[in-house]
CSV table of C-alpha atoms in Angstrom, one decimal:
chain,number,residue,atom,x,y,z
A,29,MET,CA,0.0,0.0,0.0
A,30,ALA,CA,2.5,2.7,1.1
A,31,PRO,CA,4.9,3.7,-1.6
A,32,THR,CA,8.6,3.0,-1.1
A,33,TRP,CA,9.5,6.6,-1.6
A,34,LEU,CA,7.4,7.8,1.4
A,35,ARG,CA,8.4,6.0,4.5
A,36,GLY,CA,7.5,6.8,8.1
A,37,GLY,CA,4.4,7.8,10.0
A,38,HIS,CA,5.1,11.5,10.0
A,39,ALA,CA,5.8,11.7,6.2
A,40,GLN,CA,2.6,9.7,5.5
A,41,THR,CA,0.6,12.0,7.7
A,42,ILE,CA,1.8,15.3,6.3
A,43,TYR,CA,2.3,14.5,2.6
A,44,PRO,CA,-1.4,14.1,1.8
A,45,TYR,CA,-1.9,17.8,2.7
A,46,LEU,CA,0.3,18.7,-0.2
A,47,LEU,CA,-1.6,16.8,-2.9
A,48,SER,CA,-4.2,18.5,-5.1
A,49,ARG,CA,-7.7,17.7,-4.0
A,50,PRO,CA,-10.6,16.4,-6.1
A,51,LEU,CA,-13.6,18.7,-6.9
A,52,VAL,CA,-16.7,17.8,-5.0
A,53,THR,CA,-19.9,19.8,-5.3
A,54,TYR,CA,-21.8,20.1,-2.0
A,55,ARG,CA,-25.2,21.3,-1.0
A,56,ARG,CA,-25.1,22.8,2.5
A,57,GLU,CA,-28.0,22.4,4.9
A,58,ARG,CA,-28.2,23.9,8.4
A,59,TRP,CA,-30.0,22.0,11.1
A,60,GLU,CA,-31.2,23.8,14.2
A,61,LEU,CA,-30.5,21.9,17.4
A,62,ASP,CA,-32.8,21.6,20.4
A,63,ASP,CA,-30.6,23.7,22.6
A,64,GLY,CA,-30.6,26.7,20.2
A,65,ASP,CA,-27.4,25.9,18.4
A,66,PHE,CA,-26.9,24.6,14.9
A,67,ILE,CA,-24.8,22.2,12.8
A,68,ASP,CA,-24.1,22.4,9.1
A,69,ILE,CA,-24.1,19.3,6.8
A,70,ASP,CA,-22.6,19.3,3.3
A,71,TRP,CA,-24.5,16.9,1.1
A,72,LEU,CA,-23.5,15.0,-2.1
A,73,ASP,CA,-26.8,14.5,-3.9
A,74,ASN,CA,-27.7,11.5,-6.0
A,75,PRO,CA,-30.8,9.5,-6.6
A,76,ALA,CA,-32.8,8.7,-3.4
A,77,ASN,CA,-32.5,5.0,-3.9
A,78,ALA,CA,-28.7,5.1,-3.9
A,79,PRO,CA,-26.8,4.1,-0.7
A,80,LEU,CA,-26.1,6.9,1.8
A,81,VAL,CA,-22.8,7.4,3.6
A,82,ILE,CA,-22.5,9.8,6.5
A,83,LEU,CA,-19.0,11.1,7.5
A,84,PHE,CA,-17.8,12.5,10.7
A,85,HIS,CA,-14.5,14.5,10.4
A,86,GLY,CA,-11.6,14.7,12.8
A,87,LEU,CA,-10.4,17.4,15.2
A,88,GLU,CA,-10.8,20.8,13.4
A,89,GLY,CA,-11.6,19.1,10.2
A,90,ASP,CA,-14.4,19.8,7.7
A,91,SER,CA,-15.8,18.7,4.4
A,92,CYS,CA,-12.7,19.8,2.5
A,93,SER,CA,-10.2,17.7,4.6
A,94,HIS,CA,-8.2,15.5,2.3
A,95,TYR,CA,-9.5,12.3,3.9
A,96,ILE,CA,-13.1,13.5,3.4
A,97,LEU,CA,-12.6,14.5,-0.2
A,98,SER,CA,-10.9,11.3,-1.2
A,99,MET,CA,-13.9,9.4,0.2
A,100,MET,CA,-16.4,11.8,-1.4
A,101,SER,CA,-14.7,11.6,-4.8
A,102,LEU,CA,-15.2,7.8,-4.9
A,103,LEU,CA,-18.8,8.1,-3.7
A,104,GLN,CA,-19.4,10.7,-6.4
A,105,ASP,CA,-18.1,8.3,-9.1
A,106,LEU,CA,-20.2,5.5,-7.7
A,107,GLY,CA,-23.4,7.6,-7.8
A,108,TRP,CA,-24.0,7.2,-4.0
A,109,ARG,CA,-25.3,9.9,-1.7
A,110,ALA,CA,-23.3,11.2,1.1
A,111,GLY,CA,-23.3,13.8,3.9
A,112,VAL,CA,-20.4,15.4,5.8
A,113,VAL,CA,-21.6,16.4,9.3
A,114,HIS,CA,-19.7,19.4,10.7
A,115,PHE,CA,-19.3,19.4,14.4
A,116,ARG,CA,-20.3,22.7,16.1
A,117,GLY,CA,-18.1,25.5,15.0
A,118,CYS,CA,-16.3,23.6,12.2
A,119,SER,CA,-18.3,24.7,9.2
A,120,GLY,CA,-16.8,28.2,9.0
A,121,SER,CA,-19.4,29.8,11.2
A,122,PRO,CA,-19.0,30.2,15.0
A,123,ASN,CA,-21.5,28.2,16.9
A,124,ARG,CA,-23.9,30.1,19.1
A,125,LEU,CA,-23.4,28.5,22.5
A,126,PRO,CA,-20.4,28.3,24.9
A,127,ARG,CA,-20.1,24.5,24.3
A,128,ALA,CA,-18.5,23.3,21.1
A,129,TYR,CA,-17.7,19.6,20.3
A,130,HIS,CA,-15.5,16.9,21.9
A,131,ALA,CA,-14.2,13.4,21.3
A,132,GLY,CA,-16.9,11.7,23.4
A,133,ASP,CA,-19.9,13.7,22.0
A,134,SER,CA,-22.0,10.6,21.3
A,135,MET,CA,-25.2,12.3,22.4
A,136,GLU,CA,-24.8,14.7,19.5
A,137,ILE,CA,-24.1,11.8,17.1
A,138,ASP,CA,-27.2,10.0,18.4
A,139,TRP,CA,-29.5,12.9,17.6
A,140,ILE,CA,-27.9,13.4,14.2
A,141,LEU,CA,-28.0,9.7,13.1
A,142,ARG,CA,-31.6,9.2,14.4
A,143,ARG,CA,-32.7,12.1,12.3
A,144,ILE,CA,-30.8,11.0,9.2
A,145,SER,CA,-31.9,7.4,9.6
A,146,GLY,CA,-35.6,8.6,9.8
A,147,GLN,CA,-35.3,10.7,6.7
A,148,ASN,CA,-33.5,8.0,4.8
A,149,LYS,CA,-36.2,5.4,5.6
A,150,LEU,CA,-38.8,7.9,4.3
A,151,SER,CA,-37.1,7.9,0.9
A,152,GLY,CA,-37.0,4.1,0.5
A,153,SER,CA,-34.9,1.2,1.6
A,154,ALA,CA,-31.4,2.4,0.6
A,155,PRO,CA,-28.7,1.3,3.0
A,156,LEU,CA,-27.1,3.8,5.4
A,157,TYR,CA,-23.4,3.6,6.3
A,158,VAL,CA,-21.4,5.8,8.6
A,159,VAL,CA,-17.6,6.6,8.6
A,160,GLY,CA,-15.8,8.4,11.4
A,161,VAL,CA,-12.2,9.7,11.2
A,162,SER,CA,-9.9,10.5,14.1
A,163,LEU,CA,-11.8,12.4,16.8
A,164,GLY,CA,-15.1,11.9,14.9
A,165,GLY,CA,-14.3,8.2,14.7
A,166,ASN,CA,-13.8,8.0,18.4
A,167,ALA,CA,-17.2,9.7,19.2
A,168,PHE,CA,-18.9,7.5,16.6
A,169,LEU,CA,-17.4,4.2,18.0
A,170,LYS,CA,-18.4,5.3,21.5
A,171,TRP,CA,-22.0,5.8,20.2
A,172,LEU,CA,-21.9,2.4,18.5
A,173,GLY,CA,-20.9,0.7,21.8
A,174,GLU,CA,-23.4,2.6,23.9
A,175,GLN,CA,-26.3,1.8,21.5
A,176,GLY,CA,-25.4,-1.9,21.0
A,177,GLN,CA,-28.2,-3.7,19.2
A,178,GLN,CA,-30.3,-0.5,18.8
A,179,ALA,CA,-27.7,0.9,16.4
A,180,CYS,CA,-28.5,-2.0,14.0
A,181,GLN,CA,-32.0,-0.5,13.6
A,182,LEU,CA,-30.5,2.8,12.4
A,183,ILE,CA,-27.4,2.0,10.3
A,184,ASP,CA,-26.3,-0.9,8.1
A,185,GLY,CA,-22.5,-0.7,8.4
A,186,ALA,CA,-19.7,1.4,10.0
A,187,ALA,CA,-16.1,2.3,9.6
A,188,ALA,CA,-13.7,4.2,11.8
A,189,VAL,CA,-10.2,5.4,10.7
A,190,SER,CA,-7.1,6.6,12.6
A,191,VAL,CA,-9.1,6.7,15.9
A,192,PRO,CA,-7.5,7.9,19.1
A,193,LEU,CA,-9.2,5.0,20.9
A,194,ASP,CA,-7.3,5.7,24.1
A,195,LEU,CA,-7.4,9.5,24.5
A,196,ALA,CA,-4.9,9.6,27.3
A,197,ALA,CA,-2.4,7.7,25.3
A,198,ALA,CA,-3.0,9.9,22.3
A,199,GLY,CA,-2.7,13.0,24.4
A,200,SER,CA,0.6,11.9,25.8
A,201,ALA,CA,1.9,11.0,22.3
A,202,LEU,CA,1.0,14.5,21.0
A,203,ALA,CA,2.7,16.3,23.9
A,204,SER,CA,6.4,15.8,23.0
A,205,GLY,CA,8.9,15.7,20.2
A,206,PHE,CA,8.0,16.1,16.6
A,207,ASN,CA,4.3,15.5,17.5
A,208,LEU,CA,4.2,19.0,18.9
A,209,LEU,CA,4.0,20.1,15.3
A,210,TYR,CA,0.6,18.6,15.1
A,211,THR,CA,-0.4,20.0,18.4
A,212,ARG,CA,0.5,23.5,17.3
A,213,HIS,CA,-1.5,23.0,14.2
A,214,PHE,CA,-4.6,22.0,16.1
A,215,LEU,CA,-4.1,24.7,18.8
A,216,ASP,CA,-3.9,27.5,16.2
A,217,THR,CA,-7.6,27.1,15.4
A,218,LEU,CA,-8.8,25.8,18.7
A,219,LYS,CA,-7.4,28.7,20.6
A,220,ARG,CA,-8.6,31.2,18.1
A,221,LYS,CA,-12.1,29.9,18.3
A,222,ALA,CA,-12.0,29.7,22.1
A,223,LEU,CA,-10.8,33.3,22.4
A,224,GLU,CA,-13.5,34.5,20.0
A,225,LYS,CA,-16.0,32.7,22.2
A,226,PHE,CA,-14.6,34.4,25.3
A,227,GLY,CA,-15.3,37.7,23.6
A,228,ARG,CA,-19.0,36.7,23.4
A,229,PHE,CA,-19.1,35.1,26.8
A,230,PRO,CA,-16.7,37.0,29.1
A,231,GLY,CA,-15.5,35.0,32.1
A,232,LEU,CA,-16.1,31.7,30.4
A,233,PHE,CA,-12.5,30.6,31.2
A,234,ASP,CA,-9.1,32.1,31.8
A,235,ALA,CA,-8.4,33.7,28.4
A,236,ALA,CA,-4.7,34.4,29.2
A,237,ALA,CA,-4.1,30.8,30.2
A,238,VAL,CA,-5.8,29.6,27.0
A,239,ALA,CA,-3.7,31.9,24.9
A,240,ALA,CA,-0.6,30.4,26.5
A,241,CYS,CA,-1.5,26.8,26.0
A,242,THR,CA,1.1,24.6,24.3
A,243,THR,CA,-0.4,21.1,24.7
A,244,LEU,CA,-3.8,19.6,24.1
A,245,TYR,CA,-3.9,18.5,27.7
A,246,GLN,CA,-3.7,22.2,28.8
A,247,PHE,CA,-6.4,23.2,26.4
A,248,ASP,CA,-8.7,20.3,27.3
A,249,ASN,CA,-8.2,21.1,31.0
A,250,LEU,CA,-9.0,24.8,30.6
A,251,VAL,CA,-11.7,24.7,27.9
A,252,THR,CA,-13.0,21.3,26.6
A,253,ALA,CA,-13.5,19.6,30.0
A,254,PRO,CA,-15.3,22.4,31.9
A,255,LEU,CA,-17.4,23.5,28.9
A,256,HIS,CA,-18.7,20.0,28.4
A,257,GLY,CA,-19.3,18.8,32.0
A,258,PHE,CA,-16.1,17.0,32.8
A,259,ARG,CA,-14.1,17.5,36.0
A,260,ASP,CA,-10.7,18.0,34.2
A,261,ALA,CA,-8.8,16.7,31.2
A,262,GLU,CA,-8.1,13.3,32.8
A,263,ASP,CA,-11.8,12.8,33.5
A,264,TYR,CA,-12.7,13.9,29.9
A,265,TRP,CA,-10.2,11.6,28.3
A,266,HIS,CA,-11.2,8.7,30.5
A,267,GLN,CA,-14.9,9.0,30.0
A,268,SER,CA,-14.7,9.8,26.3
A,269,SER,CA,-12.3,7.1,25.1
A,270,SER,CA,-14.0,4.6,22.7
A,271,LYS,CA,-11.7,1.6,23.3
A,272,PRO,CA,-13.8,0.2,26.3
A,273,TRP,CA,-16.9,0.4,24.1
A,274,LEU,CA,-15.6,-1.8,21.2
A,275,ARG,CA,-16.7,-5.0,23.0
A,276,HIS,CA,-20.3,-3.8,22.9
A,277,ILE,CA,-20.7,-2.9,19.2
A,278,GLN,CA,-23.3,-5.0,17.3
A,279,VAL,CA,-23.2,-3.2,13.9
A,280,ARG,CA,-20.7,-4.7,11.5
A,281,THR,CA,-17.8,-2.3,11.9
A,282,LEU,CA,-14.3,-1.9,10.3
A,283,VAL,CA,-11.6,-0.2,12.4
A,284,ILE,CA,-8.5,0.9,10.5
A,285,ASN,CA,-5.4,2.3,12.4
A,286,ALA,CA,-1.9,2.3,11.0
A,287,PHE,CA,0.8,0.9,13.3
A,288,ASN,CA,2.9,4.0,12.5
A,289,ASP,CA,0.1,6.5,13.3
A,290,PRO,CA,1.9,9.2,15.3
A,291,PHE,CA,-1.2,10.1,17.2
A,292,MET,CA,-2.0,6.6,18.5
A,293,PRO,CA,0.7,4.3,19.9
A,294,ALA,CA,0.6,0.8,18.5
A,295,SER,CA,1.1,-0.6,22.0
A,296,VAL,CA,-2.4,0.4,23.1
A,297,LEU,CA,-4.3,-0.7,20.0
A,298,PRO,CA,-7.0,-3.2,20.9
A,299,GLU,CA,-6.6,-7.0,20.4
A,300,SER,CA,-9.3,-9.3,19.0
A,301,HIS,CA,-10.4,-10.4,22.5
A,302,GLU,CA,-11.1,-6.7,23.4
A,303,VAL,CA,-13.7,-6.2,20.7
A,304,SER,CA,-17.0,-7.8,19.8
A,305,SER,CA,-17.4,-10.3,16.9
A,306,ALA,CA,-19.0,-7.5,14.9
A,307,VAL,CA,-15.8,-5.6,14.8
A,308,THR,CA,-13.1,-6.1,12.1
A,309,LEU,CA,-9.7,-4.8,13.2
A,310,GLU,CA,-7.2,-3.9,10.4
A,311,PHE,CA,-3.9,-2.4,11.5
A,312,PRO,CA,-1.7,-1.8,8.4
A,313,GLU,CA,2.0,-1.3,9.1
A,314,GLU,CA,2.0,1.9,7.1
A,315,GLY,CA,-0.4,4.8,6.6
A,316,GLY,CA,0.4,7.4,9.3
A,317,HIS,CA,-2.6,9.3,10.6
A,318,ALA,CA,-5.4,9.2,7.9
A,319,GLY,CA,-2.7,9.1,5.2
A,320,PHE,CA,-2.8,5.7,3.5
A,321,LEU,CA,-1.2,6.8,0.3
A,322,ASN,CA,-1.0,4.7,-2.8
A,323,ALA,CA,1.9,4.4,-5.3
A,324,PRO,CA,3.1,5.5,-7.9
A,325,PHE,CA,4.5,8.9,-7.4
A,326,PRO,CA,3.1,11.5,-6.7
A,327,GLY,CA,0.6,9.1,-5.0
A,328,ARG,CA,-3.1,8.8,-4.7
A,329,LEU,CA,-5.4,8.7,-1.7
A,330,THR,CA,-7.6,5.9,-3.1
A,331,TRP,CA,-6.7,2.9,-0.9
A,332,LEU,CA,-8.7,4.0,2.1
A,333,PRO,CA,-12.0,4.9,0.5
A,334,GLU,CA,-11.9,1.8,-1.7
A,335,ARG,CA,-11.2,-0.4,1.3
A,336,ILE,CA,-14.2,1.1,3.2
A,337,ILE,CA,-16.5,0.8,0.2
A,338,SER,CA,-15.5,-2.8,-0.3
A,339,PHE,CA,-16.3,-3.5,3.4
A,340,PHE,CA,-19.7,-1.8,3.0
A,341,ALA,CA,-20.3,-3.8,-0.2
A,342,GLU,CA,-20.0,-7.0,1.8
A,343,GLN,CA,-23.0,-5.8,3.8
A,344,GLY,CA,-25.1,-4.7,0.7
A,345,SER,CA,-26.9,-6.4,-2.1
A,346,GLU,CA,-25.3,-8.3,-5.0
A,347,VAL,CA,-26.3,-5.5,-7.4
A,348,TYR,CA,-24.5,-2.8,-5.3
A,349,ARG,CA,-21.5,-5.2,-4.7
A,350,ASN,CA,-21.0,-5.8,-8.4
A,351,SER,CA,-21.2,-2.1,-9.4
A,352,GLN,CA,-18.8,-1.1,-6.6
A,353,MET,CA,-16.2,-3.7,-7.4
A,354,ASP,CA,-16.3,-2.9,-11.1
A,355,LEU,CA,-15.5,0.7,-10.4
A,356,ILE,CA,-12.9,-0.1,-7.8
A,357,GLU,CA,-11.1,-2.4,-10.3
A,358,LEU,CA,-11.3,0.3,-13.0
A,359,ARG,CA,-9.8,2.9,-10.7
A,360,SER,CA,-7.1,0.6,-9.5
A,361,SER,CA,-6.0,-0.4,-13.0
């Protein structure tokens, strides 16, 4: 999978950001939430009887993140429908309330997926699949575990990619060495959004301390944890980690994490006895964090979406399976 000219988890994580991105035409829809806030969803429209894939992005991601666009490009070619759910404050517009989003926000995901599932059933019997990446994958896996068998009534298949399954281990990994580069990247927008929120809600937190944050632990301790009902960063990470929930998942679920993912130490990845029989674990040696680049040079981000669609095809009808595999073979040739 990984090209010989791009070795190492850091290179495979960073390089995809340098590639040109496919053109995907979205239709944006704003949903009002029960608490007075909103979320924005970017839709890829196709016939109502086509399968529907819902995607949850990673920390500070959006519908233009490279891992989202690579997936959407394949879905566009397949003629499937898709929707990218933006967590609060990630669609380019500040959200209205002090709270934002976090890695364990499974209640938000529950509300979203129940609404989408209901709408999808009204339009026919097309299957509904869900993909979560990184932080979005963690919150989604937690939801799957919490819901157990009930989730099978709502969705037909699931995939989670490059997930920080153990948030404390991921937080520790991102707090030193070269990984601080990623931390600074995340904190650039996290701190800017938090300080903008402080301007609208004075006294919400210690603005000077937030501005001085250099680690995700510090930010989560000052902002994420208190704004979302956790005692501190340790409590937030402990309660929100999805790894303990993997044994309770009943929906057929594919979990993909590269062994060389800089965000998630391979030593804490789950083993087969720690997950339910519905969960398929795939831990490629290469791929970095949501990288998974194909050869030849300059590389393509096609392996991951094709693997996910192949997994979903195994859950779907023979008609869908044949059309999917024909296209995947064409793109791989």
